[in-house]
Amino acid sequence: MQQNGSRKLFVNIAVRDLKKSMEFFSKLGFTFNPKFTDENAACMVVNDEAFVMLLSEQFFRTFTKR
């Protein structure tokens, strides 16, 4: 099956301390897209097609009723 266009992958991960998590991943060489980063979430760029959303635990809970 042939796909038109590219696909993007976003993975959501809950973190206890967003600022410390961003500092940790920055030290490993990852960058963050400021367009999708605020006090609740940070968009970590893995490559042009893959991103990890670091979400504060409180914000992450709004995505599910569990």
N, CA and C of each residue as an Amber inpcrd file, in Angstrom:
protein
   198
   0.8390000  -1.1690000   0.0000000   0.0000000   0.0000000   0.0000000
   0.8910000   1.2420000   0.0000000   0.5880000   2.1700000  -0.8450000
   1.3680000   3.4000000  -0.9670000   0.7280000   4.5120000  -0.1410000
   1.5470000   5.2510000   0.5800000   1.0720000   6.3550000   1.4110000
   1.3720000   7.6800000   0.7280000   0.4380000   8.5840000   0.7960000
   0.6590000   9.9370000   0.2950000   1.1050000  10.8300000   1.4380000
   2.1700000  11.5740000   1.2320000   2.6410000  12.4800000   2.2740000
   3.4000000  11.7430000   3.3550000   3.8290000  12.4870000   4.3490000
   4.5750000  11.8820000   5.4450000   3.6900000  11.7530000   6.6730000
   4.1140000  10.8970000   7.5640000   3.4060000  10.6970000   8.8280000
   4.2390000  11.2830000   9.9550000   3.5510000  11.7540000  10.9580000
   4.2110000  12.2730000  12.1570000   3.8270000  11.3680000  13.3210000
   4.7600000  11.1440000  14.2200000   4.5180000  10.3250000  15.3970000
   4.6800000  11.2000000  16.6320000   3.6550000  11.2190000  17.4790000
   3.7000000  11.9280000  18.7550000   3.4410000  10.9150000  19.8630000
   4.3470000  10.8290000  20.8190000   4.1970000   9.9390000  21.9640000
   4.0590000  10.8170000  23.2000000   3.0120000  10.5760000  23.9940000
   2.7830000  11.3410000  25.2250000   3.3490000  10.5850000  26.4160000
   4.1330000  11.2680000  27.2390000   4.7230000  10.6730000  28.4380000
   4.4890000  11.6200000  29.6120000   3.9840000  11.0640000  30.7100000
   3.7880000  11.8540000  31.9290000   5.1160000  11.9730000  32.6760000
   5.3980000  13.1730000  33.1800000   6.6120000  13.3990000  33.9690000
   6.2400000  14.1290000  35.2600000   6.9880000  13.8530000  36.3170000
   6.7110000  14.5010000  37.6100000   7.1340000  15.9610000  37.6240000
   8.2660000  16.2430000  37.0120000   8.8070000  17.6070000  37.0210000
   9.1880000  17.9740000  35.5900000   8.3670000  18.7770000  34.9500000
   8.5630000  19.1120000  33.5380000   9.8850000  19.8390000  33.3100000
  10.1870000  20.8090000  34.1440000  11.4180000  21.5880000  33.9760000
  12.6560000  20.7010000  34.0860000  12.7010000  19.8450000  35.1050000
  13.8520000  18.9520000  35.2830000  13.9520000  17.9480000  34.1400000
  12.8150000  17.4850000  33.6540000  12.8140000  16.5430000  32.5290000
  13.3630000  17.2080000  31.2740000  12.9660000  18.4510000  31.0420000
  13.4780000  19.1870000  29.8830000  14.9880000  19.4080000  30.0050000
  15.4410000  19.7320000  31.1930000  16.8760000  19.9280000  31.4150000
  17.6430000  18.6380000  31.1410000  17.1060000  17.5130000  31.6320000
  17.7450000  16.2090000  31.4360000  17.8770000  15.8820000  29.9520000
  16.7650000  15.9750000  29.2140000  16.7940000  15.6200000  27.7990000
  17.5990000  16.6210000  26.9720000  17.6360000  17.8670000  27.3950000
  18.4730000  18.8620000  26.7150000  19.9490000  18.4910000  26.8340000
  20.3480000  18.0030000  28.0100000  21.7360000  17.5840000  28.2170000
  22.1000000  16.3930000  27.3420000  21.0950000  15.6030000  26.9610000
  21.3300000  14.4630000  26.0670000  21.3500000  14.8890000  24.5990000
  21.0840000  16.1650000  24.3460000  21.1560000  16.6830000  22.9880000
  19.8250000  16.9040000  22.2900000  18.7220000  16.6470000  22.9790000
  17.4080000  16.8620000  22.3680000  17.0400000  18.3410000  22.4240000
  16.2320000  18.7570000  21.4660000  15.7240000  20.1240000  21.4410000
  14.2110000  20.0860000  21.6030000  13.6340000  21.2540000  21.8570000
  12.1940000  21.3590000  22.0810000  11.5980000  22.3880000  21.1340000
  10.4160000  22.0870000  20.6480000   9.7040000  23.0020000  19.7660000
   8.9180000  23.9720000  20.6430000   9.3170000  25.2410000  20.6980000
   8.6420000  26.2060000  21.5750000   7.1890000  26.4580000  21.1930000
   6.8390000  26.1610000  19.9580000   5.4680000  26.3550000  19.4860000
   4.4820000  25.4530000  20.2420000   4.9710000  24.3000000  20.7010000
   4.1230000  23.3300000  21.3920000   4.6190000  23.0650000  22.8120000
   5.2200000  24.0700000  23.4170000   5.7580000  23.9420000  24.7660000
   5.2090000  25.0660000  25.6360000   4.7210000  24.6840000  26.8280000
   4.2490000  25.6760000  27.7960000   4.4680000  25.1210000  29.2000000
   3.7720000  25.6490000  30.1920000   3.9770000  25.2030000  31.5790000
   3.4200000  23.8060000  31.8430000   2.6100000  23.2650000  30.9230000
   2.0150000  21.9360000  31.0930000   2.6730000  20.8540000  30.2570000
   3.2970000  21.2460000  29.1590000   3.8190000  20.2660000  28.2120000
   5.0260000  20.8110000  27.4650000   5.8610000  19.8820000  26.9970000
   7.0140000  20.2440000  26.1810000   7.1160000  19.2620000  25.0230000
   7.3100000  19.7950000  23.8390000   7.4120000  18.9800000  22.6300000
   8.8880000  18.7320000  22.3190000   9.3520000  17.5290000  22.6520000
  10.7410000  17.1620000  22.4060000  10.8690000  16.6070000  20.9880000
  11.8060000  17.1460000  20.2390000  12.0100000  16.7310000  18.8500000
  12.9790000  15.5510000  18.8100000  12.5000000  14.4210000  18.2760000
  13.3620000  13.2540000  18.0800000  13.9800000  13.3340000  16.6850000
  13.1360000  13.5890000  15.6960000  13.5800000  13.8630000  14.3260000
  12.4490000  14.6130000  13.6210000  12.5490000  14.7820000  12.3140000
  11.5380000  15.5570000  11.5830000  10.1530000  14.9280000  11.6060000
  10.0800000  13.6470000  11.9270000   8.8080000  12.9250000  11.8810000
   8.3450000  12.4050000  13.2390000   9.1770000  12.5050000  14.2710000
   8.8390000  11.9170000  15.5700000   9.0850000  12.9130000  16.7040000
   8.1280000  12.9460000  17.6230000   8.1660000  13.8860000  18.7400000
   7.6930000  13.1860000  20.0060000   8.2400000  13.5900000  21.1320000
   7.7830000  13.0930000  22.4250000   7.2140000  14.2780000  23.1820000
   5.9650000  14.1470000  23.5940000   5.3220000  15.1870000  24.3910000
   5.5210000  14.8370000  25.8600000   6.3210000  15.6330000  26.5410000
   6.4900000  15.4770000  27.9820000   5.3690000  16.2760000  28.6330000
   4.5150000  15.5880000  29.3680000   3.3450000  16.2300000  29.9640000
   3.4270000  16.1660000  31.4750000   3.1230000  17.2690000  32.1470000
   3.0530000  17.2270000  33.6080000   2.0120000  16.1800000  33.9920000
   2.2190000  15.5120000  35.1190000   1.2800000  14.4570000  35.5260000
  -0.1520000  14.9750000  35.5920000  -0.3300000  16.1550000  36.1300000
  -1.6720000  16.7320000  36.2600000  -2.3150000  16.9320000  34.8840000
  -1.5670000  17.4470000  33.9330000  -2.0860000  17.6610000  32.5840000
  -2.3310000  16.3290000  31.8750000  -1.4340000  15.3680000  32.0860000
  -1.5750000  14.0410000  31.4790000  -2.8940000  13.3940000  31.8910000
  -3.3000000  13.5900000  33.1400000  -4.5550000  12.9980000  33.6440000
  -5.7800000  13.5130000  32.8970000  -5.6950000  14.6680000  32.2680000
  -6.8450000  15.2010000  31.5330000  -7.0920000  14.4490000  30.2240000
  -6.1670000  13.5850000  29.8280000  -6.3070000  12.8260000  28.5890000
  -7.0870000  11.5310000  28.7820000  -7.3280000  11.1190000  30.0260000
  -8.0220000   9.8640000  30.2840000  -8.8270000   9.9640000  31.5710000
  -9.8260000   9.1170000  31.7000000 -10.6380000   9.0940000  32.9190000
 -10.0680000   8.1410000  33.9560000  -9.0180000   7.4050000  33.6190000
  -8.4120000   6.4430000  34.5480000  -7.5070000   7.1230000  35.5280000
